[in-house]
Each structure stands twice: as structure tokens, then as C-alpha cells.
Amino acid sequence: MKFIDLRSDTVTVPTPDMREAMAKAEVGDDVYGEDPTINRLQEMAAERMGKEAGLFVPSGTMGNLAAILSHCTRGDEVILGNKAHTFLYEAGGISALGGVHSYQLPNQPDGTLVLEEIEAAIRPENPHFPITRLVALENTHNRCGGVALTVAYTRAVGALAHQHGLKLHLDGARIFNAAVSQGVPVHALVEPADSVTFCLSKALSAPVGSVLCGSHEFIDRALRIRKQLGGGMRQAGILAAAGIVALETMVDRLAEDHARAKRLAAGLASIPGVILDPGSPFTNMIFCSLSPELPWNAADVAKRLAQQGVKVGDAGRRRFRLVMHYWVGDEDVKQVIEVFTQVLKQG
Ligand code: TLP
């Protein structure tokens, strides 16, 4: 059975152009710094982000972990949102592997942290307290519905952090979705951040990898941490080649995903029993719930949708996440609306 898989944009497989570039990629030993394709990707990534240097890492999780461990040492503290991917879904790596303490602030529905709350969370000098080192933001914000943070907000947080001698890290797993949806250059969105991780293997459809970007001095430290984490990948130019194609060909088209997500959301909202989250979709993610009169939970409905060829993520007992991506076309959108309608009718 052919599935329309909306569980995540992480399910995207490489395009034919990526496979060709992978097959032809020039490679070398990257631990010696000798993989020309990785070096090219890192330079391209740093240039796009307006940073001095880039570091290819196997995953967004390792990018965030290497960043936080490069900014902080054991017993230091990072201020981040209680819905941040790093807090919720990275297996507690920052504390398990880095001894980094987290101070969680409530994420607002628009993905932000309240500036006054950030300021109040910064620890004064006192031997009772951990040392606040870092603020971390996420853009787009996954658990806040794929909402994009603005340049103005990111600048305000950067200014606040720097005023207090802290650094700012940005989990920009989907930073290109944030840039395209707001019509702003990506470097403007990440300019206030001292470091940014962005993912090639999500909406950009590459099979593997993320790039961590920052100053030369920061990336030198992150390189050692990546080695400690086992992320020195040798001839991984084969993977980086797909990442280069992703950066060259997959960024501008993200607007198509956002437009399709809007069409799908409108279709779903018209089905009795489906309630769209307020404002959804902001970018490529749709969040919606079952209305209270329906007796089923999201997992049951997701199972029945899958039996009809549509895979969706359950994002709570009665809530779904559907993520639009390169491999979902206009016909698929129609099909998903039809299948949802049938499944909810049948009960
Ligand atoms: N997110 C995945 C799951 O882990 C939830 C998804 O399907 O959305 N930052 C953000 C904002 C992310 O959404 C993700 C992946 C990561 C980091 C981690 O990236 P990977 O999976 O490459 O380690």
C-alpha cells in the first residue's frame, strides 16, 4: 500500500537529484578535515546563516547537544522553554551527558518566552545557584504548532542575553520554514544568536544531517564535543552532497508546503468532528483535535487512517499533528481530506 505519510517532515526521502549527487560525491576523511564535500556544505551553511563557520552533524539532536555543551560546562544552566524540543525530546542529553541544568520557562502559544521571565530567571552571583550561561530558543517552534519567531523578538532576546553576559543558541531545525513564511532572509532571523542548528533532513528532504553554525572559536569547541559524542563521520561527504542539493534547491519551494498545509487545514476544518488549533497552520505543521462529542482517542483514529493509507502523528490523547513536506502533492491533500471524512463518519 502507498502511504501518504504526514507524521513528520523527517520521513522525507532524498530526491533523484540528491541521489545522483550522493553517488558522485567526492569524499575524504572528515576527521582529518579532508572531505571536500563536507567542507563545501559547511562553508555554504555558514554563509547562508551569516556565521563564520559550520559543522556537519548527524542529527538536530546532536547539533543542539554539541552547541549547549560548547557554551556550558557541568553545573551551568540554560534557560529554555518548557515545550522546547531540547527539553522534551532529546532524551535529557544536556543533563545526562553534559551535566547542564535546565531552567524551564513557559512557552507562550506563539513560541516565545516572556522577556521579563527570562530576565528574572538569570541567577545572581551566589554559591547556592548554578551559573546561568545560555538562553535557547526554537524557530519554528514545533510543539507550539510550527509557529515562527520574528526577527524583532529574536533580537530582543539576543540583546537581553548579551547584556547579561549570556549566549543565545537557536534550535533552527526548521529555520528556513520560518524565514520563507515571513519573507525575511534567514541570516536576519539567526543574526542575534551566537549559535544555530538547522536541519537538512526535515523539510529540506535530505536523508541525514544538520549543520551547527557559529564563530570559528565556537565551532572549534563544538568539533571536539562532536568527537566526544562519536559524531566524527569520516567519508560522510556522501551525505553532505545531498545536503548541498537541499540548500540549493529545496529552500524556496517551502512556500508550496505552507500553501498546501493551509489547503489541507481548511479541508480538515470543514469535516464535522475536527477542530483546528487556533491559527494553525503557521508553516508546514497542522495541529487539530477531535471534537468532544466523538468517543475515540487520537491513537484509534490514527490507526484507522493508516489502514486507509494516511499516516498522521498523534500529539496528545485527542490531538493530531500533520506535517506537510516535499513528497505530499495536491492529489494527496484531497485524498487525506476524503479519508479523514470517511473515517470520522464510520466511527
Ligand atoms: N523533531 C521530530 C521529533 O523528534 C519530534 C519531529 O518529528 O518533529 N529540533 C526540533 C525543533 C525538532 O523538531 C527536531 C526533530 C529536532 C530538533 C531533532 O532533530 P533530529 O531528529 O535530527 O535529531
XYZ file of C-alpha atoms and ligand atoms in Angstrom, residues 7-11 58-64 84-86 89-90 138-143 171-174 197 199 201-202 209-210 285 321 323, ligand 1:
59
model
C 3.678 12.080 10.661
C 6.667 14.362 10.194
C 8.852 16.020 7.595
C 11.609 13.759 8.935
C 10.077 10.970 6.809
C 24.422 13.575 12.087
C 21.224 14.969 13.630
C 19.468 18.008 15.031
C 19.704 16.419 18.461
C 23.489 16.190 18.233
C 23.652 19.749 16.876
C 21.763 21.126 19.870
C 11.348 23.181 23.638
C 12.392 20.144 21.622
C 15.666 20.122 23.555
C 12.506 15.196 23.058
C 16.274 14.978 23.259
C 13.410 27.287 18.865
C 12.330 28.554 15.432
C 9.955 27.360 14.040
C 8.570 26.119 17.307
C 7.467 22.519 16.908
C 5.226 21.988 19.955
C 17.352 25.411 17.563
C 16.584 26.290 13.966
C 15.682 22.760 12.873
C 13.109 24.417 10.560
C 21.490 24.354 14.450
C 18.332 20.508 9.793
C 16.812 16.088 6.904
C 13.406 17.606 7.636
C 22.231 15.628 8.860
C 22.146 19.071 10.370
C 2.515 21.787 10.567
C -0.075 16.615 14.109
C 3.314 17.798 8.719
N 11.677 16.595 15.723
C 10.978 15.366 15.399
C 10.644 14.561 16.652
O 11.770 14.387 17.423
C 9.572 15.179 17.493
C 9.727 15.699 14.604
O 9.160 14.750 14.046
O 9.347 16.869 14.529
N 14.667 20.386 16.973
C 13.400 20.379 16.555
C 12.599 21.621 16.649
C 12.835 19.211 16.037
O 11.574 19.212 15.648
C 13.626 18.040 15.963
C 13.046 16.749 15.450
C 14.958 18.105 16.403
C 15.453 19.297 16.913
C 15.859 16.906 16.402
O 16.258 16.539 15.137
P 16.785 15.044 14.841
O 15.572 14.181 14.729
O 17.529 15.213 13.556
O 17.673 14.665 15.958
